[in-house]
Amino acid sequence: DADVTQTPRNRITKTGKRIMLECSQTKGHDRMYWYRQDPGLGLRLIYYSFDVKDINKGEISDGYSVSRQAQAKFSLSLESAIPNQTALYFCATSARREGMNEQFFGPGTRLTVL
Amino acid sequence: SQQGEEDPQALSIQEGENATMNCSYKTSINNLQWYRQNSGRGLVHLILIRSNEREKHSGRLRVTLDTSKKSSSLLITASRAADTASYFCATDQAGTALIFGKGTTLSVSS
């Protein structure tokens, strides 16, 4: 079984709809992250959380919100989706180890906003 | 803004050849990491090099780090068709979140 799972894997929605992307992990990591990937732009950080009570904005948090429901679950919401939020979204986790924060990625969610 | 910038953006080689990708960054770092992404899939961690290290090996991978030049290189020796993927460097500045570059797309033909 995959250590980091994302649901749904693909989603097509319309402008103005509320969308939630979910991420679950079985790695026992404290830290979780949400990224979006656009062609030619690499990965950009949306939000990250270092434990259940900790939420931090990343480079491109506008238009997004997150919820850390438990150590193992971190969801990303688009309150009112717009077409330029069409992208590939990745969740990632890492352990709290000083200087050794390699990240483990989920398979991604391909979101299309029409 | 992105910290790491990979060079070249795209690289095409033949099987058996070596592939070298470079990464430059702007500010001091705790460590630098390289990741691989097969088309449309999640990234996979390849190797981490700490700021006090200059070179590190893992199988056919060799990573160097020059903190004075704020640059790193990833060398893949004896490339295989299965190495075809995008490769990203990521920097850890202060033990917070990683900052990823835009990636190098490697194509290895048989």
mmCIF file of C-alpha atoms in Angstrom:
data_model
loop_
_atom_site.group_PDB
_atom_site.id
_atom_site.type_symbol
_atom_site.label_atom_id
_atom_site.label_comp_id
_atom_site.label_asym_id
_atom_site.label_seq_id
_atom_site.Cartn_x
_atom_site.Cartn_y
_atom_site.Cartn_z
ATOM 1 C CA ASP A 1 0.000 0.000 0.000
ATOM 2 C CA ALA A 2 1.143 3.516 -0.785
ATOM 3 C CA ASP A 3 2.509 5.499 2.143
ATOM 4 C CA VAL A 4 1.039 8.808 0.934
ATOM 5 C CA THR A 5 -2.337 8.709 -0.767
ATOM 6 C CA GLN A 6 -4.330 11.452 -2.424
ATOM 7 C CA THR A 7 -7.988 11.558 -3.349
ATOM 8 C CA PRO A 8 -9.331 12.130 -5.874
ATOM 9 C CA ARG A 9 -6.691 11.375 -8.489
ATOM 10 C CA ASN A 10 -8.496 13.350 -11.153
ATOM 11 C CA ARG A 11 -11.201 15.988 -10.874
ATOM 12 C CA ILE A 12 -12.947 18.185 -13.368
ATOM 13 C CA THR A 13 -15.023 20.997 -11.945
ATOM 14 C CA LYS A 14 -16.560 24.306 -12.905
ATOM 15 C CA THR A 15 -15.621 27.846 -12.010
ATOM 16 C CA GLY A 16 -17.001 28.884 -8.644
ATOM 17 C CA LYS A 17 -17.318 25.394 -7.186
ATOM 18 C CA ARG A 18 -15.805 24.428 -3.853
ATOM 19 C CA ILE A 19 -13.304 21.619 -4.093
ATOM 20 C CA MET A 20 -11.499 19.609 -1.443
ATOM 21 C CA LEU A 21 -8.422 17.517 -2.092
ATOM 22 C CA GLU A 22 -7.464 15.022 0.568
ATOM 23 C CA CYS A 23 -4.165 13.556 1.629
ATOM 24 C CA SER A 24 -3.496 10.704 4.015
ATOM 25 C CA GLN A 25 -0.212 9.176 5.118
ATOM 26 C CA THR A 26 0.843 6.086 6.988
ATOM 27 C CA LYS A 27 4.477 7.093 7.421
ATOM 28 C CA GLY A 28 3.944 8.555 10.877
ATOM 29 C CA HIS A 29 5.450 11.874 9.810
ATOM 30 C CA ASP A 30 4.653 15.104 11.603
ATOM 31 C CA ARG A 31 5.157 17.392 8.624
ATOM 32 C CA MET A 32 2.842 17.652 5.643
ATOM 33 C CA TYR A 33 2.844 19.890 2.578
ATOM 34 C CA TRP A 34 0.703 20.882 -0.394
ATOM 35 C CA TYR A 35 2.269 21.876 -3.725
ATOM 36 C CA ARG A 36 0.961 22.679 -7.145
ATOM 37 C CA GLN A 37 2.838 21.957 -10.340
ATOM 38 C CA ASP A 38 2.353 23.822 -13.574
ATOM 39 C CA PRO A 39 4.241 23.096 -16.799
ATOM 40 C CA GLY A 40 7.567 24.925 -16.840
ATOM 41 C CA LEU A 41 7.160 26.290 -13.312
ATOM 42 C CA GLY A 42 8.218 23.355 -11.205
ATOM 43 C CA LEU A 43 6.618 22.863 -7.794
ATOM 44 C CA ARG A 44 5.318 25.785 -5.777
ATOM 45 C CA LEU A 45 4.427 25.496 -2.128
ATOM 46 C CA ILE A 46 0.836 26.318 -1.168
ATOM 47 C CA TYR A 47 0.659 25.477 2.554
ATOM 48 C CA TYR A 48 2.556 23.383 5.047
ATOM 49 C CA SER A 49 1.973 22.036 8.525
ATOM 50 C CA PHE A 50 4.535 20.845 11.046
ATOM 51 C CA ASP A 51 1.998 19.325 13.422
ATOM 52 C CA VAL A 52 -1.751 19.202 13.991
ATOM 53 C CA LYS A 53 -1.899 22.697 15.479
ATOM 54 C CA ASP A 54 0.501 24.310 13.044
ATOM 55 C CA ILE A 55 -0.485 25.781 9.654
ATOM 56 C CA ASN A 56 1.797 27.957 7.527
ATOM 57 C CA LYS A 57 1.283 29.761 4.250
ATOM 58 C CA GLY A 58 3.565 28.992 1.379
ATOM 59 C CA GLU A 59 4.486 30.949 -1.720
ATOM 60 C CA ILE A 60 1.029 30.822 -3.353
ATOM 61 C CA SER A 61 -1.639 30.446 -0.657
ATOM 62 C CA ASP A 62 -4.165 32.941 -2.045
ATOM 63 C CA GLY A 63 -7.379 31.200 -3.072
ATOM 64 C CA TYR A 64 -6.591 28.090 -1.010
ATOM 65 C CA SER A 65 -7.182 26.934 2.542
ATOM 66 C CA VAL A 66 -6.091 23.830 4.440
ATOM 67 C CA SER A 67 -7.120 21.731 7.378
ATOM 68 C CA ARG A 68 -4.942 19.363 9.388
ATOM 69 C CA GLN A 69 -7.559 17.032 10.814
ATOM 70 C CA ALA A 70 -5.084 14.612 12.358
ATOM 71 C CA GLN A 71 -1.407 13.806 12.169
ATOM 72 C CA ALA A 72 -2.116 11.591 9.192
ATOM 73 C CA LYS A 73 -4.544 13.818 7.277
ATOM 74 C CA PHE A 74 -4.082 17.149 5.547
ATOM 75 C CA SER A 75 -6.713 18.498 3.170
ATOM 76 C CA LEU A 76 -6.566 21.355 0.681
ATOM 77 C CA SER A 77 -9.655 23.359 -0.255
ATOM 78 C CA LEU A 78 -10.378 25.692 -3.107
ATOM 79 C CA GLU A 79 -13.292 27.771 -1.831
ATOM 80 C CA SER A 80 -14.290 29.067 -5.257
ATOM 81 C CA ALA A 81 -12.326 27.418 -8.023
ATOM 82 C CA ILE A 82 -11.077 29.446 -10.972
ATOM 83 C CA PRO A 83 -9.530 28.248 -14.265
ATOM 84 C CA ASN A 84 -5.982 29.309 -13.379
ATOM 85 C CA GLN A 85 -6.085 26.818 -10.512
ATOM 86 C CA THR A 86 -6.001 24.067 -13.095
ATOM 87 C CA ALA A 87 -2.832 22.178 -12.190
ATOM 88 C CA LEU A 88 -1.334 19.009 -10.779
ATOM 89 C CA TYR A 89 -1.479 19.035 -6.974
ATOM 90 C CA PHE A 90 0.861 17.070 -4.757
ATOM 91 C CA CYS A 91 0.835 16.285 -1.082
ATOM 92 C CA ALA A 92 4.108 15.439 0.636
ATOM 93 C CA THR A 93 5.297 14.440 4.098
ATOM 94 C CA SER A 94 8.563 14.548 5.971
ATOM 95 C CA ALA A 95 9.860 13.521 9.344
ATOM 96 C CA ARG A 96 10.978 15.964 12.015
ATOM 97 C CA ARG A 97 14.678 15.219 11.766
ATOM 98 C CA GLU A 98 17.195 17.986 12.015
ATOM 99 C CA GLY A 99 18.770 18.603 8.624
ATOM 100 C CA MET A 100 17.318 15.474 7.084
ATOM 101 C CA ASN A 101 13.908 16.536 5.876
ATOM 102 C CA GLU A 102 13.616 14.546 2.673
ATOM 103 C CA GLN A 103 10.036 14.568 1.466
ATOM 104 C CA PHE A 104 7.788 11.724 0.383
ATOM 105 C CA PHE A 105 5.208 12.553 -2.250
ATOM 106 C CA GLY A 106 1.753 11.273 -3.042
ATOM 107 C CA PRO A 107 0.768 10.342 -6.606
ATOM 108 C CA GLY A 108 -0.870 13.701 -7.307
ATOM 109 C CA THR A 109 -4.340 15.014 -8.127
ATOM 110 C CA ARG A 110 -4.958 16.413 -11.576
ATOM 111 C CA LEU A 111 -7.488 19.214 -11.224
ATOM 112 C CA THR A 112 -9.174 20.892 -14.170
ATOM 113 C CA VAL A 113 -11.330 23.962 -13.604
ATOM 114 C CA LEU A 114 -13.559 24.825 -16.552
ATOM 115 C CA SER B 1 10.117 33.055 -5.575
ATOM 116 C CA GLN B 2 12.013 29.898 -6.420
ATOM 117 C CA GLN B 3 15.373 29.306 -4.846
ATOM 118 C CA GLY B 4 16.885 26.718 -7.126
ATOM 119 C CA GLU B 5 17.341 27.000 -10.840
ATOM 120 C CA GLU B 6 18.331 23.944 -12.814
ATOM 121 C CA ASP B 7 20.400 24.006 -15.956
ATOM 122 C CA PRO B 8 19.896 22.864 -18.648
ATOM 123 C CA GLN B 9 16.116 22.894 -18.890
ATOM 124 C CA ALA B 10 16.268 19.860 -21.178
ATOM 125 C CA LEU B 11 18.939 17.276 -21.941
ATOM 126 C CA SER B 12 18.945 14.490 -24.531
ATOM 127 C CA ILE B 13 21.585 11.763 -24.495
ATOM 128 C CA GLN B 14 22.184 8.198 -25.627
ATOM 129 C CA GLU B 15 22.147 5.194 -23.360
ATOM 130 C CA GLY B 16 25.501 4.657 -21.742
ATOM 131 C CA GLU B 17 26.423 8.330 -21.716
ATOM 132 C CA ASN B 18 26.699 10.399 -18.570
ATOM 133 C CA ALA B 19 24.156 13.104 -17.759
ATOM 134 C CA THR B 20 25.046 16.201 -15.785
ATOM 135 C CA MET B 21 22.521 18.648 -14.393
ATOM 136 C CA ASN B 22 23.284 21.789 -12.466
ATOM 137 C CA CYS B 23 21.431 23.730 -9.817
ATOM 138 C CA SER B 24 22.094 27.249 -8.619
ATOM 139 C CA TYR B 25 20.523 28.847 -5.579
ATOM 140 C CA LYS B 26 20.441 32.249 -3.978
ATOM 141 C CA THR B 27 20.745 32.074 -0.200
ATOM 142 C CA SER B 28 22.552 29.968 2.384
ATOM 143 C CA ILE B 29 21.171 26.489 2.922
ATOM 144 C CA ASN B 30 21.102 23.664 5.454
ATOM 145 C CA ASN B 31 21.027 21.021 2.765
ATOM 146 C CA LEU B 32 20.236 20.502 -0.903
ATOM 147 C CA GLN B 33 18.233 17.604 -2.246
ATOM 148 C CA TRP B 34 17.624 16.105 -5.657
ATOM 149 C CA TYR B 35 14.335 14.526 -6.705
ATOM 150 C CA ARG B 36 13.181 12.640 -9.752
ATOM 151 C CA GLN B 37 9.739 12.733 -11.351
ATOM 152 C CA ASN B 38 8.488 10.331 -13.951
ATOM 153 C CA SER B 39 5.891 11.895 -16.217
ATOM 154 C CA GLY B 40 2.889 13.105 -14.237
ATOM 155 C CA ARG B 41 3.808 11.172 -11.109
ATOM 156 C CA GLY B 42 4.919 12.143 -7.644
ATOM 157 C CA LEU B 43 8.495 13.131 -6.961
ATOM 158 C CA VAL B 44 10.907 10.593 -5.540
ATOM 159 C CA HIS B 45 13.801 11.603 -3.309
ATOM 160 C CA LEU B 46 17.189 10.656 -4.752
ATOM 161 C CA ILE B 47 19.892 12.115 -2.569
ATOM 162 C CA LEU B 48 20.544 14.763 0.086
ATOM 163 C CA ILE B 49 23.782 16.640 0.581
ATOM 164 C CA ARG B 50 24.392 18.750 3.660
ATOM 165 C CA SER B 51 25.925 22.191 3.543
ATOM 166 C CA ASN B 52 29.157 20.903 5.114
ATOM 167 C CA GLU B 53 29.563 18.153 2.522
ATOM 168 C CA ARG B 54 31.175 18.590 -0.875
ATOM 169 C CA GLU B 55 30.407 15.329 -2.630
ATOM 170 C CA LYS B 56 28.113 12.392 -2.156
ATOM 171 C CA HIS B 57 27.503 9.166 -4.047
ATOM 172 C CA SER B 58 24.552 6.816 -4.323
ATOM 173 C CA GLY B 59 24.790 4.053 -6.887
ATOM 174 C CA ARG B 60 25.151 5.710 -10.302
ATOM 175 C CA LEU B 61 24.445 9.152 -8.830
ATOM 176 C CA ARG B 62 27.094 11.641 -7.820
ATOM 177 C CA VAL B 63 26.189 14.975 -6.288
ATOM 178 C CA THR B 64 28.536 17.849 -5.625
ATOM 179 C CA LEU B 65 27.914 21.012 -3.664
ATOM 180 C CA ASP B 66 29.878 24.254 -3.832
ATOM 181 C CA THR B 67 28.510 26.597 -1.196
ATOM 182 C CA SER B 68 30.880 29.398 -2.220
ATOM 183 C CA LYS B 69 29.311 29.409 -5.674
ATOM 184 C CA LYS B 70 25.876 28.446 -4.400
ATOM 185 C CA SER B 71 25.659 25.619 -6.872
ATOM 186 C CA SER B 72 25.226 21.864 -7.054
ATOM 187 C CA SER B 73 25.504 19.283 -9.780
ATOM 188 C CA LEU B 74 23.923 15.893 -10.263
ATOM 189 C CA LEU B 75 25.799 13.374 -12.376
ATOM 190 C CA ILE B 76 24.114 10.196 -13.571
ATOM 191 C CA THR B 77 26.668 7.780 -14.954
ATOM 192 C CA ALA B 78 26.009 5.169 -17.641
ATOM 193 C CA SER B 79 22.495 6.435 -18.287
ATOM 194 C CA ARG B 80 19.678 4.042 -19.114
ATOM 195 C CA ALA B 81 16.395 4.600 -20.912
ATOM 196 C CA ALA B 82 14.701 4.148 -17.532
ATOM 197 C CA ASP B 83 16.476 7.303 -16.291
ATOM 198 C CA THR B 84 14.242 9.361 -18.579
ATOM 199 C CA ALA B 85 12.462 11.736 -16.198
ATOM 200 C CA SER B 86 12.495 15.259 -14.812
ATOM 201 C CA TYR B 87 15.010 16.054 -12.104
ATOM 202 C CA PHE B 88 14.538 18.772 -9.505
ATOM 203 C CA CYS B 89 16.828 20.289 -6.948
ATOM 204 C CA ALA B 90 15.344 21.530 -3.687
ATOM 205 C CA THR B 91 16.935 23.645 -1.005
ATOM 206 C CA ASP B 92 16.349 23.611 2.719
ATOM 207 C CA GLN B 93 17.155 27.068 4.020
ATOM 208 C CA ALA B 94 16.154 27.011 7.647
ATOM 209 C CA GLY B 95 14.620 23.657 8.429
ATOM 210 C CA THR B 96 11.255 24.773 7.171
ATOM 211 C CA ALA B 97 9.754 23.877 3.829
ATOM 212 C CA LEU B 98 11.861 22.970 0.806
ATOM 213 C CA ILE B 99 12.003 25.271 -2.196
ATOM 214 C CA PHE B 100 12.078 23.491 -5.532
ATOM 215 C CA GLY B 101 13.566 24.568 -8.822
ATOM 216 C CA LYS B 102 11.863 24.280 -12.186
ATOM 217 C CA GLY B 103 13.605 21.055 -13.140
ATOM 218 C CA THR B 104 15.676 19.511 -15.903
ATOM 219 C CA THR B 105 13.966 17.129 -18.301
ATOM 220 C CA LEU B 106 16.273 14.248 -19.205
ATOM 221 C CA SER B 107 15.617 12.040 -22.201
ATOM 222 C CA VAL B 108 17.754 8.934 -22.653
ATOM 223 C CA SER B 109 17.366 7.145 -25.960
ATOM 224 C CA SER B 110 18.397 3.577 -26.696
#
